[in-house]
mmCIF file of C-alpha atoms in Angstrom:
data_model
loop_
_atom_site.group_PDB
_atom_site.id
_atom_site.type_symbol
_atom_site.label_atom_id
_atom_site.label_comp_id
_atom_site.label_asym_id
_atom_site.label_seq_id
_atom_site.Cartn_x
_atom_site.Cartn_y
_atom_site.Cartn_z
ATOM 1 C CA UNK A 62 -3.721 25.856 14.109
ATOM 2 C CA UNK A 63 -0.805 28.033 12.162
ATOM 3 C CA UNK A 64 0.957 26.752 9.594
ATOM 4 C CA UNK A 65 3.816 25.946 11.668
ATOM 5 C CA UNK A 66 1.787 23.672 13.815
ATOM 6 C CA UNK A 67 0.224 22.047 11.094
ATOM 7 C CA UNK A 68 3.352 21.233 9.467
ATOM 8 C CA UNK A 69 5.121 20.177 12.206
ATOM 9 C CA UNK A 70 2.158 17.805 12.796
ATOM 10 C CA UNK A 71 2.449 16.294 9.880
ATOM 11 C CA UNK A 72 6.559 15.788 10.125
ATOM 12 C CA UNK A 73 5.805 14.235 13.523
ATOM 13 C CA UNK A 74 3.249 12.043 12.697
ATOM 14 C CA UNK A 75 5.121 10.545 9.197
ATOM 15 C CA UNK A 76 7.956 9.540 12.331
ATOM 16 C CA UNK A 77 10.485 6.289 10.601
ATOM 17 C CA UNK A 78 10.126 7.504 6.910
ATOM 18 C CA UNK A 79 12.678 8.708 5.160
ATOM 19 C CA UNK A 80 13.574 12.043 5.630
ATOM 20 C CA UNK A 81 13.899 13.306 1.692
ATOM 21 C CA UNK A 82 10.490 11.417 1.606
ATOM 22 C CA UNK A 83 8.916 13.406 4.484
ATOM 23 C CA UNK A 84 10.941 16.708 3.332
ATOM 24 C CA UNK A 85 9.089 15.958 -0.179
ATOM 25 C CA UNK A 86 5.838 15.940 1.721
ATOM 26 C CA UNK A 87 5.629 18.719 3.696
ATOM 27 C CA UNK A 88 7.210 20.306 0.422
ATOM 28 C CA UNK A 89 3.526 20.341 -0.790
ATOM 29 C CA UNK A 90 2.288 21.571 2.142
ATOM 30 C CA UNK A 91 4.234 24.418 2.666
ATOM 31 C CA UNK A 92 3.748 25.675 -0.886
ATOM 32 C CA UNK A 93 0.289 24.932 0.022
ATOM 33 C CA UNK A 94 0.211 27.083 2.648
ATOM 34 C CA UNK A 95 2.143 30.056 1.220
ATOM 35 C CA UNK A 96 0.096 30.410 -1.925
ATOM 36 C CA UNK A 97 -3.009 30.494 0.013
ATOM 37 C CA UNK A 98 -1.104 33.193 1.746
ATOM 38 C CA UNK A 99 -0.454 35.365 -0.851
ATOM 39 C CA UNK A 100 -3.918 34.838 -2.092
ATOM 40 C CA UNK A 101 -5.488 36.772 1.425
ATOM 41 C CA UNK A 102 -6.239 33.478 3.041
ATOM 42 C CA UNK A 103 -4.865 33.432 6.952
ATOM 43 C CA UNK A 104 -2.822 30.022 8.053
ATOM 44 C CA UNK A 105 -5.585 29.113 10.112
ATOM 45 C CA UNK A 106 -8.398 29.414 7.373
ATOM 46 C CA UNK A 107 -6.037 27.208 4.998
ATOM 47 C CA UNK A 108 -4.920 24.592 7.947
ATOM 48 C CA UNK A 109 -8.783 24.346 8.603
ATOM 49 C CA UNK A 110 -9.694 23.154 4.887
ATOM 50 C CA UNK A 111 -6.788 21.060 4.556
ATOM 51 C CA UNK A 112 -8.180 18.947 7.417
ATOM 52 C CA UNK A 113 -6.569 17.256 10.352
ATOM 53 C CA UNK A 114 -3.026 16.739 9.684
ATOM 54 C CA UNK A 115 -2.054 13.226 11.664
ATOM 55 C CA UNK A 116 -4.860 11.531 9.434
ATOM 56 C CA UNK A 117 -3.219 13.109 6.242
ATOM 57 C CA UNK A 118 -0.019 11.337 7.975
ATOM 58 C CA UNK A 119 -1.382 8.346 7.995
ATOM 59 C CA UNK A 120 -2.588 8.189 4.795
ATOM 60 C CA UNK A 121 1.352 8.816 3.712
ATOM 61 C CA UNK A 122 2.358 5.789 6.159
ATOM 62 C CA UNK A 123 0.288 3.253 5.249
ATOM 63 C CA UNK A 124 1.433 3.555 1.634
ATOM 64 C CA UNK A 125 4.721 3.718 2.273
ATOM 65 C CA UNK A 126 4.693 1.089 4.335
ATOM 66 C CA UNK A 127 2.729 -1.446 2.057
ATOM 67 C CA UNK A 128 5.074 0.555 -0.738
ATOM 68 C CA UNK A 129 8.280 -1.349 1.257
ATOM 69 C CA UNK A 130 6.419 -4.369 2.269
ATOM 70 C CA UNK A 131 6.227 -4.897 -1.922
ATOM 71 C CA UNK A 132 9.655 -4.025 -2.688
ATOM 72 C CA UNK A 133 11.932 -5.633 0.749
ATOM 73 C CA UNK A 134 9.903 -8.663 1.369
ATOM 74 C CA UNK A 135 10.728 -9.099 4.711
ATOM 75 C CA UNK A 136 7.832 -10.542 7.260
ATOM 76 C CA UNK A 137 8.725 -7.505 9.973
ATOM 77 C CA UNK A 138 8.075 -5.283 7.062
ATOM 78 C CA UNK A 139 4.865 -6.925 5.752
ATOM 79 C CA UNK A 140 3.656 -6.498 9.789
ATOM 80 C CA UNK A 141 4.200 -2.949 10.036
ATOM 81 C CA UNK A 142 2.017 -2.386 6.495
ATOM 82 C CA UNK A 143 -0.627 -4.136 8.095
ATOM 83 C CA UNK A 144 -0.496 -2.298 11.500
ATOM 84 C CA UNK A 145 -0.439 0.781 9.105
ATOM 85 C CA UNK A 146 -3.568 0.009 7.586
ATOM 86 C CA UNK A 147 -5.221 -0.823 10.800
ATOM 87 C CA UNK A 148 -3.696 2.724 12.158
ATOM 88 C CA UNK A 149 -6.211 3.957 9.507
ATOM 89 C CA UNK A 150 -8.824 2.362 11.224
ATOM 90 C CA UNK A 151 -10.126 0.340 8.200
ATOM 91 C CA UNK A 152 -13.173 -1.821 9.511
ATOM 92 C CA UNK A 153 -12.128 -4.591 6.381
ATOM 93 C CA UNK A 154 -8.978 -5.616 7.545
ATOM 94 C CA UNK A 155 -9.467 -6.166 11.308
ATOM 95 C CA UNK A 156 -12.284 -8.826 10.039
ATOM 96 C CA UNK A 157 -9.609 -10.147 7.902
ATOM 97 C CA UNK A 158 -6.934 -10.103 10.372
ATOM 98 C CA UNK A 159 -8.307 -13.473 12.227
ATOM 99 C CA UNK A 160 -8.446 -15.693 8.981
ATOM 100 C CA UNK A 161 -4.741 -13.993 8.055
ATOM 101 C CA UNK A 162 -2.944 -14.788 11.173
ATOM 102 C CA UNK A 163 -4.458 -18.108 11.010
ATOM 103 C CA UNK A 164 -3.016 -19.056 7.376
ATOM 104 C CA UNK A 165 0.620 -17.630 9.043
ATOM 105 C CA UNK A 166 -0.035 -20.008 11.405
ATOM 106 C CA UNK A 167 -0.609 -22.705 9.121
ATOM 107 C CA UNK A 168 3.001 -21.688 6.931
ATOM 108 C CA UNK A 169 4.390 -21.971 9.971
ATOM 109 C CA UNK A 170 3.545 -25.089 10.917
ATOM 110 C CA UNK A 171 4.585 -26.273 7.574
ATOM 111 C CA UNK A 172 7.939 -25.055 7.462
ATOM 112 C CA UNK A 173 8.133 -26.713 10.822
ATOM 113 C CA UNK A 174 6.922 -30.181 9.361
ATOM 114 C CA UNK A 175 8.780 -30.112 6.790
ATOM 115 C CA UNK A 176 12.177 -29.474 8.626
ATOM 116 C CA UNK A 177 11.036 -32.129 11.017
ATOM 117 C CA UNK A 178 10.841 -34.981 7.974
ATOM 118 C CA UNK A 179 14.510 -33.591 7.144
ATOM 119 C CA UNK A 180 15.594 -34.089 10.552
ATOM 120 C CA UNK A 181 14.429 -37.335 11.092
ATOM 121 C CA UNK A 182 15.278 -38.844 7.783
ATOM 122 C CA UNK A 183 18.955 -37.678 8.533
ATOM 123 C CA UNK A 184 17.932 -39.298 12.006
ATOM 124 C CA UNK A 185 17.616 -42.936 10.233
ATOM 125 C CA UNK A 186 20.642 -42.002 7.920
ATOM 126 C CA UNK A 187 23.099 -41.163 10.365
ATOM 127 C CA UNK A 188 21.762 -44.102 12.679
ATOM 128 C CA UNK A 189 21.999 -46.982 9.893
ATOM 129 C CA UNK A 190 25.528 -45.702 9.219
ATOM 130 C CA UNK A 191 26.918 -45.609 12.710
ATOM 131 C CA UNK A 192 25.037 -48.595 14.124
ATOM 132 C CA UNK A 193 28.525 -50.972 13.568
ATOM 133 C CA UNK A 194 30.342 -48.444 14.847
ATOM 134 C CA UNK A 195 28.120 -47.471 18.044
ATOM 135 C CA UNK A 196 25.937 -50.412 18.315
ATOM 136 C CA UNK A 197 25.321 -49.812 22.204
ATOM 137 C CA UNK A 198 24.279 -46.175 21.855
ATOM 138 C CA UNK A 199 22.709 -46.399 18.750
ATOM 139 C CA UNK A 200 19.103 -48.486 18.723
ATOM 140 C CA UNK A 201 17.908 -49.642 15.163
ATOM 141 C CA UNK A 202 15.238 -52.042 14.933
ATOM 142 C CA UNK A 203 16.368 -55.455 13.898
ATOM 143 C CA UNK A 204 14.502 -56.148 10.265
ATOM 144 C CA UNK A 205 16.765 -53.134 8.963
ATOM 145 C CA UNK A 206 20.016 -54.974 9.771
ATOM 146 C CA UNK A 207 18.979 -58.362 8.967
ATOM 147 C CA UNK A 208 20.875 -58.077 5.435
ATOM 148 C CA UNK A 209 22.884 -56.287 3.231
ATOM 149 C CA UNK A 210 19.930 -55.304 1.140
ATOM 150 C CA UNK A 211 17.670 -54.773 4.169
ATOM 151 C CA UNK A 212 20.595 -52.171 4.996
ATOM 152 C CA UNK A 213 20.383 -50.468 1.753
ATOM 153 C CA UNK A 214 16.380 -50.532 1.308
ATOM 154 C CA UNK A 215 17.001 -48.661 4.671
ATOM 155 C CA UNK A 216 19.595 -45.874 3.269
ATOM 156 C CA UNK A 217 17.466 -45.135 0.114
ATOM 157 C CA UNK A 218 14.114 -45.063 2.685
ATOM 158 C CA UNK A 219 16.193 -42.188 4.957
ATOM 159 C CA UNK A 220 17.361 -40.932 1.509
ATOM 160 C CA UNK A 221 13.821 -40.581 0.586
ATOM 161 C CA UNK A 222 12.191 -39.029 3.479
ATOM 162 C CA UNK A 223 14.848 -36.501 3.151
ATOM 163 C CA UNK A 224 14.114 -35.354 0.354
ATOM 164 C CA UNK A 225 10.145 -36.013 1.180
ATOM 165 C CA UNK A 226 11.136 -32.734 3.783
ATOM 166 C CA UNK A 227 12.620 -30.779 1.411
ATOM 167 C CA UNK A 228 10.857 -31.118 -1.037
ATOM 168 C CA UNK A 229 7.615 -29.875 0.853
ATOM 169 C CA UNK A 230 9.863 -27.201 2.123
ATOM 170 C CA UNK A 231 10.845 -25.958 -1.055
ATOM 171 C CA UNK A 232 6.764 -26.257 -1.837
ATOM 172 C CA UNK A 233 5.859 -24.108 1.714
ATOM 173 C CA UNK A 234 8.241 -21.404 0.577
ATOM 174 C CA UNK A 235 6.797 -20.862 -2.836
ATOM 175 C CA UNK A 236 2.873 -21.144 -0.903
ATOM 176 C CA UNK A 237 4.879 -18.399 1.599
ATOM 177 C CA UNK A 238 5.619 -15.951 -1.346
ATOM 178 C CA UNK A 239 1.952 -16.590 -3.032
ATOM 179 C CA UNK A 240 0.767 -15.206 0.295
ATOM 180 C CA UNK A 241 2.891 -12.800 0.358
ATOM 181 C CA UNK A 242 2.673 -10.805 -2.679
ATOM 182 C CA UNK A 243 -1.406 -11.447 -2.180
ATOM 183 C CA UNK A 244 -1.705 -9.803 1.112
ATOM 184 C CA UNK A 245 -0.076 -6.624 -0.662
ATOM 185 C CA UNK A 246 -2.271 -6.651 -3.105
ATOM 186 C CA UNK A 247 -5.028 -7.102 -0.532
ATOM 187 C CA UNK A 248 -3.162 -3.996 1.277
ATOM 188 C CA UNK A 249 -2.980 -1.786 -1.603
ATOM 189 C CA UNK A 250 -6.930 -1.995 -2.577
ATOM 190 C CA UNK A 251 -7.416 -0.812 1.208
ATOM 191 C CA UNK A 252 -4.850 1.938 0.641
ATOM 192 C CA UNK A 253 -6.520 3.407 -2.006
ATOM 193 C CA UNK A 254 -9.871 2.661 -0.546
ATOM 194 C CA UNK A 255 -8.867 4.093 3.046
ATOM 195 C CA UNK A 256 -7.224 7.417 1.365
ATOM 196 C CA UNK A 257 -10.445 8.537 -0.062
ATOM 197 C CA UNK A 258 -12.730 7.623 2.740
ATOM 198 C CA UNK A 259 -11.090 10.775 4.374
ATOM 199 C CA UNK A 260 -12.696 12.890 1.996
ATOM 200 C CA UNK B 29 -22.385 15.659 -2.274
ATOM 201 C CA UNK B 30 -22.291 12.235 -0.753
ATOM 202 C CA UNK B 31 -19.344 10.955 0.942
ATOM 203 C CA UNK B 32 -19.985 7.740 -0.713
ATOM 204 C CA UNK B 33 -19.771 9.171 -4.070
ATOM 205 C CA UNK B 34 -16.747 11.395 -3.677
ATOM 206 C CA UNK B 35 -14.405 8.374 -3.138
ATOM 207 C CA UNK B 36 -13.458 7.044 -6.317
ATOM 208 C CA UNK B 37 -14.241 10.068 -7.850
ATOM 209 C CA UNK B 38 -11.676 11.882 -6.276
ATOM 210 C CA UNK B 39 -8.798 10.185 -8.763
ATOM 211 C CA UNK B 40 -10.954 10.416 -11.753
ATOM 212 C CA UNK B 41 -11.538 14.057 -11.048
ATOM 213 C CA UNK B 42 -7.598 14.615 -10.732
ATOM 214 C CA UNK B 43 -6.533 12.373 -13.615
ATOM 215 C CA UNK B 44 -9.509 14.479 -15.959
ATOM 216 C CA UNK B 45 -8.036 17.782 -14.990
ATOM 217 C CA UNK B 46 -4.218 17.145 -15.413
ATOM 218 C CA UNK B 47 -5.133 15.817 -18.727
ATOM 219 C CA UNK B 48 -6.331 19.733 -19.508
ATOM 220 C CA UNK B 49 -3.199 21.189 -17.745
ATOM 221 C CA UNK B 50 -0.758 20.873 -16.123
ATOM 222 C CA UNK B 51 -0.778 22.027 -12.550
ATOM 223 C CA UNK B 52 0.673 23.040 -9.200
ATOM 224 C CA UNK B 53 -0.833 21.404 -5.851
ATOM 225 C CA UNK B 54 -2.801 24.456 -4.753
ATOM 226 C CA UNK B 55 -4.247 25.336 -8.267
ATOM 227 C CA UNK B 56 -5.606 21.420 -8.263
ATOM 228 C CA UNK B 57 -6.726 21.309 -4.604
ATOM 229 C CA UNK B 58 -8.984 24.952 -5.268
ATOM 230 C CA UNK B 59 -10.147 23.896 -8.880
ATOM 231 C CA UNK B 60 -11.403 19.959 -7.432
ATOM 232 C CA UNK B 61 -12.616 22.453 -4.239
ATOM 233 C CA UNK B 62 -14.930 24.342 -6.179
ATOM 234 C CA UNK B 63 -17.142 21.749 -7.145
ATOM 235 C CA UNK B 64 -16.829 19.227 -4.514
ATOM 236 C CA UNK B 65 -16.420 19.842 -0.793
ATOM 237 C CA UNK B 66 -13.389 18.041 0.312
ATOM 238 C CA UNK B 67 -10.987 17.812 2.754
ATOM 239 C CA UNK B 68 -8.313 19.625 0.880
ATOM 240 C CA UNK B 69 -4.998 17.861 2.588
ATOM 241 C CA UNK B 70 -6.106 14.431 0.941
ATOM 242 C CA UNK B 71 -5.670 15.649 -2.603
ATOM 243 C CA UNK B 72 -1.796 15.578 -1.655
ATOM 244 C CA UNK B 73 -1.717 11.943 -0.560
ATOM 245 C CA UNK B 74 -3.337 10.538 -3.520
ATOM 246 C CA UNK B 75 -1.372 12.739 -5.674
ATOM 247 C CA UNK B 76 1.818 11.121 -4.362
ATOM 248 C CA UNK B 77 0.247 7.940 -4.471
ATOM 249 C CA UNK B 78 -0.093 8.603 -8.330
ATOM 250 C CA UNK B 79 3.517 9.265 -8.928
ATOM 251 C CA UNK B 80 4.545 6.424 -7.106
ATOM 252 C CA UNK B 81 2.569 4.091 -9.492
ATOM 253 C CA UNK B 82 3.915 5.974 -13.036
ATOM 254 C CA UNK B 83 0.581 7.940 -13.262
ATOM 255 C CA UNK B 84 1.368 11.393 -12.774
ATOM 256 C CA UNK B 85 5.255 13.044 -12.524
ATOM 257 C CA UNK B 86 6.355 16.574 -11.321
ATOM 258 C CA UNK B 87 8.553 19.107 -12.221
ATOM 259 C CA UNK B 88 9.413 22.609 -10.624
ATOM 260 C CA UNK B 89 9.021 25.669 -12.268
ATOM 261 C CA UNK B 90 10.204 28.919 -11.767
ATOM 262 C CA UNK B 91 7.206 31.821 -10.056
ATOM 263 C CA UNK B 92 7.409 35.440 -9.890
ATOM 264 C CA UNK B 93 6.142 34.861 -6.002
ATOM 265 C CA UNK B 94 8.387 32.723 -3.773
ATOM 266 C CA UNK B 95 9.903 29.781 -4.432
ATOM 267 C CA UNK B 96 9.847 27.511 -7.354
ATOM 268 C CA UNK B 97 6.090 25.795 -7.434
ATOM 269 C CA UNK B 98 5.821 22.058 -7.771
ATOM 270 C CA UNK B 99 3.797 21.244 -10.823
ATOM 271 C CA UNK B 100 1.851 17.690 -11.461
ATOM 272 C CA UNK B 101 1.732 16.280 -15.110
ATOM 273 C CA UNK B 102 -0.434 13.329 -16.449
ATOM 274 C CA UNK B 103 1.954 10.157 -18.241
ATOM 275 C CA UNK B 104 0.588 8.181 -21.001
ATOM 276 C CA UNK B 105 0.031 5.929 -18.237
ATOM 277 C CA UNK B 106 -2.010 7.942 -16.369
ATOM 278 C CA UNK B 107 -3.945 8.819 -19.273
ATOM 279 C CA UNK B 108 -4.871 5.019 -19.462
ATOM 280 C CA UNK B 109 -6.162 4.973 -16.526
ATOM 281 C CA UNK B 110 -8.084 8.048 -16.901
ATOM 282 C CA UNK B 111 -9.914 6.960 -19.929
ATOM 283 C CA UNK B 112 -10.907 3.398 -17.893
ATOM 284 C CA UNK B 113 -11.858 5.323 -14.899
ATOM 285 C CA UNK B 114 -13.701 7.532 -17.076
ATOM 286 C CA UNK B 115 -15.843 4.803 -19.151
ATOM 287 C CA UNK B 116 -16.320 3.046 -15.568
ATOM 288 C CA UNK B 117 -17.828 6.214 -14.196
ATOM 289 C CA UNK B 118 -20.034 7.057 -17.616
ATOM 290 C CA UNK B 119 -21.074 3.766 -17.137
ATOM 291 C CA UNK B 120 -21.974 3.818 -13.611
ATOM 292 C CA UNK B 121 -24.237 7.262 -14.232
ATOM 293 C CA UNK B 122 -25.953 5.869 -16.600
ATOM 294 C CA UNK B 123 -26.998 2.955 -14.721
ATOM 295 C CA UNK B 124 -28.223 5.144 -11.638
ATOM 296 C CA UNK B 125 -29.685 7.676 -14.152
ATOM 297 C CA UNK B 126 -31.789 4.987 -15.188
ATOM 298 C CA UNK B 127 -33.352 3.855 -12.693
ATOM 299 C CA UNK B 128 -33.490 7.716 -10.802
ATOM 300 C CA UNK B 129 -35.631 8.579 -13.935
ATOM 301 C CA UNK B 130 -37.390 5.264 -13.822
ATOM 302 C CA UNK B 131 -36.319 4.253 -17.040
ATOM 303 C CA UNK B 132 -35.152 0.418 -15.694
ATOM 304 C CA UNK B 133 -38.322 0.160 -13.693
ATOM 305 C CA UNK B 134 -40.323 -2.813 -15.419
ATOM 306 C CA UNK B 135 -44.273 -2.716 -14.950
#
């Protein structure tokens, strides 16, 4: 492999990064290359000891990825560091993968319980309130209406499980960012881990 | 060398000689090569992985051949984490030195 090839290895294999990033890369590389030109060395001799350029490539990824995964918390960009890590074919995280899609699975399914509890709290709101208005459409069991205070024990109960809902989603979204800003530290001791297993 | 032992030791052995001198990619990559057998294209990701957490910064500077080369400096921070890398390491050779010289071995 010339240096040419090499280089344009590694510029195809960085792909989606920025391109003053990648430019900054192969920067290295090409001063790399030319000073172990000028020292006798031939492209191929230097391309040989710098070692096979789409791992070197992935090495940049997967820390730049977990590198914008930290700073735009976005879940699309927290998936690609983690298929960027498994690109580096790091035993660790595929046994970890199982137990981490699992606890997504579980915020998940709290976000969706907790909007539920909103819902149906405004359910028994809105219902109480309308019943006079839409007594055939509108089905409220019979206790509730009995009196004026039965009426208003039922407003403050809606009036509490509303806020019940939101106040466990308010709870799931701090639980989410806990996660979060874990899994990138998780993701960052397998960078640096990973980077110098190539060695 | 051992595989096993070159991997932490890889950032120790950068940090230790940027704290003697400043340097340009190529002079760092042949000076670690010397010693330990590497792939040399590594050195490059972990050095960028350095800058981006405030351990090492570059500059360019002027050479008679070429373009301007790209020169790696150790921060205050990346001193810090020299010295802890370095005590960790001490620390760790002593341990093994022990008990390859059957010092820790108790009859």
């Amino acid at each position: 492999m010339n240096k040419q090839e090499f280089i344009s290895m590694i510029r195809k294999s960085l792909g989606d990064m920025r391109s003053e990033d990648v430019n900054d890369i192969i920067y290295d590389y090409e001063e790399h290359f030319n000073i172990g030109m000028q020292e006798g060395q031939s492209e191929e001799e230097i391309a040989v000891k710098l070692g096979n350029p789409t791992s070197i490539a992935r090495q940049y990824r997967a820390d730049y990825m977990v590198k914008q995964a930290e700073q735009h918390k976005s879940t699309a960009n927290m998936l690609r560091a983690v298929l960027a890590i498994i690109g580096l074919g790091f035993f660790n995280i595929i046994i970890v993968l199982g137990p981490f899609m699992a606890l997504v699975a579980c915020l998940l399914a709290l976000f969706a319980a907790s909007l539920s509890i909103v819902v149906a709290g405004m359910g028994v709101l809105i219902g109480i309130i309308l019943h006079p208005v839409l007594s055939s459409t509108i089905s409220i069991p019979g206790f509730l209406l009995g009196s004026t205070q039965m009426i208003a024990a039922g407003l403050l109960g809606a009036v509490g499980i509303i806020s019940f809902g939101l106040l466990l989603l308010i709870g799931t979204y701090y639980l989410s960012r806990l996660f979060y800003n874990l899994t990138i530290k998780y993701l960052r001791l397998n960078v640096s881990i990973v980077s110098s297993k190539e060695v | 060398m051992n595989i096993q032992f070159k991997k932490g030791v890889l950032e120790l052995c950068v940090l230790s000689i940027l704290k003697q001198k400043n340097c340009y990619g190529y002079e760092l990559v042949n000076d670690i090569s010397q010693n330990i057998t590497i792939s040399e294209g590594t050195i490059y990701p972990l050095l960028r992985r350095m800058k981006s957490d405030g351990y090492v910064e570059t500059y360019l500077q002027e050479s008679q051949e070429g373009p301007p080369r790209k020169y790696y400096a150790l921060t205050a921070q990346g001193e810090q984490a020299r010295a802890a890398l370095d005590v960790e390491w001490s620390s760790f050779v002593e341990k093994v030195n022990n008990i390859v010289k059957g010092g820790a071995v108790v009859e």
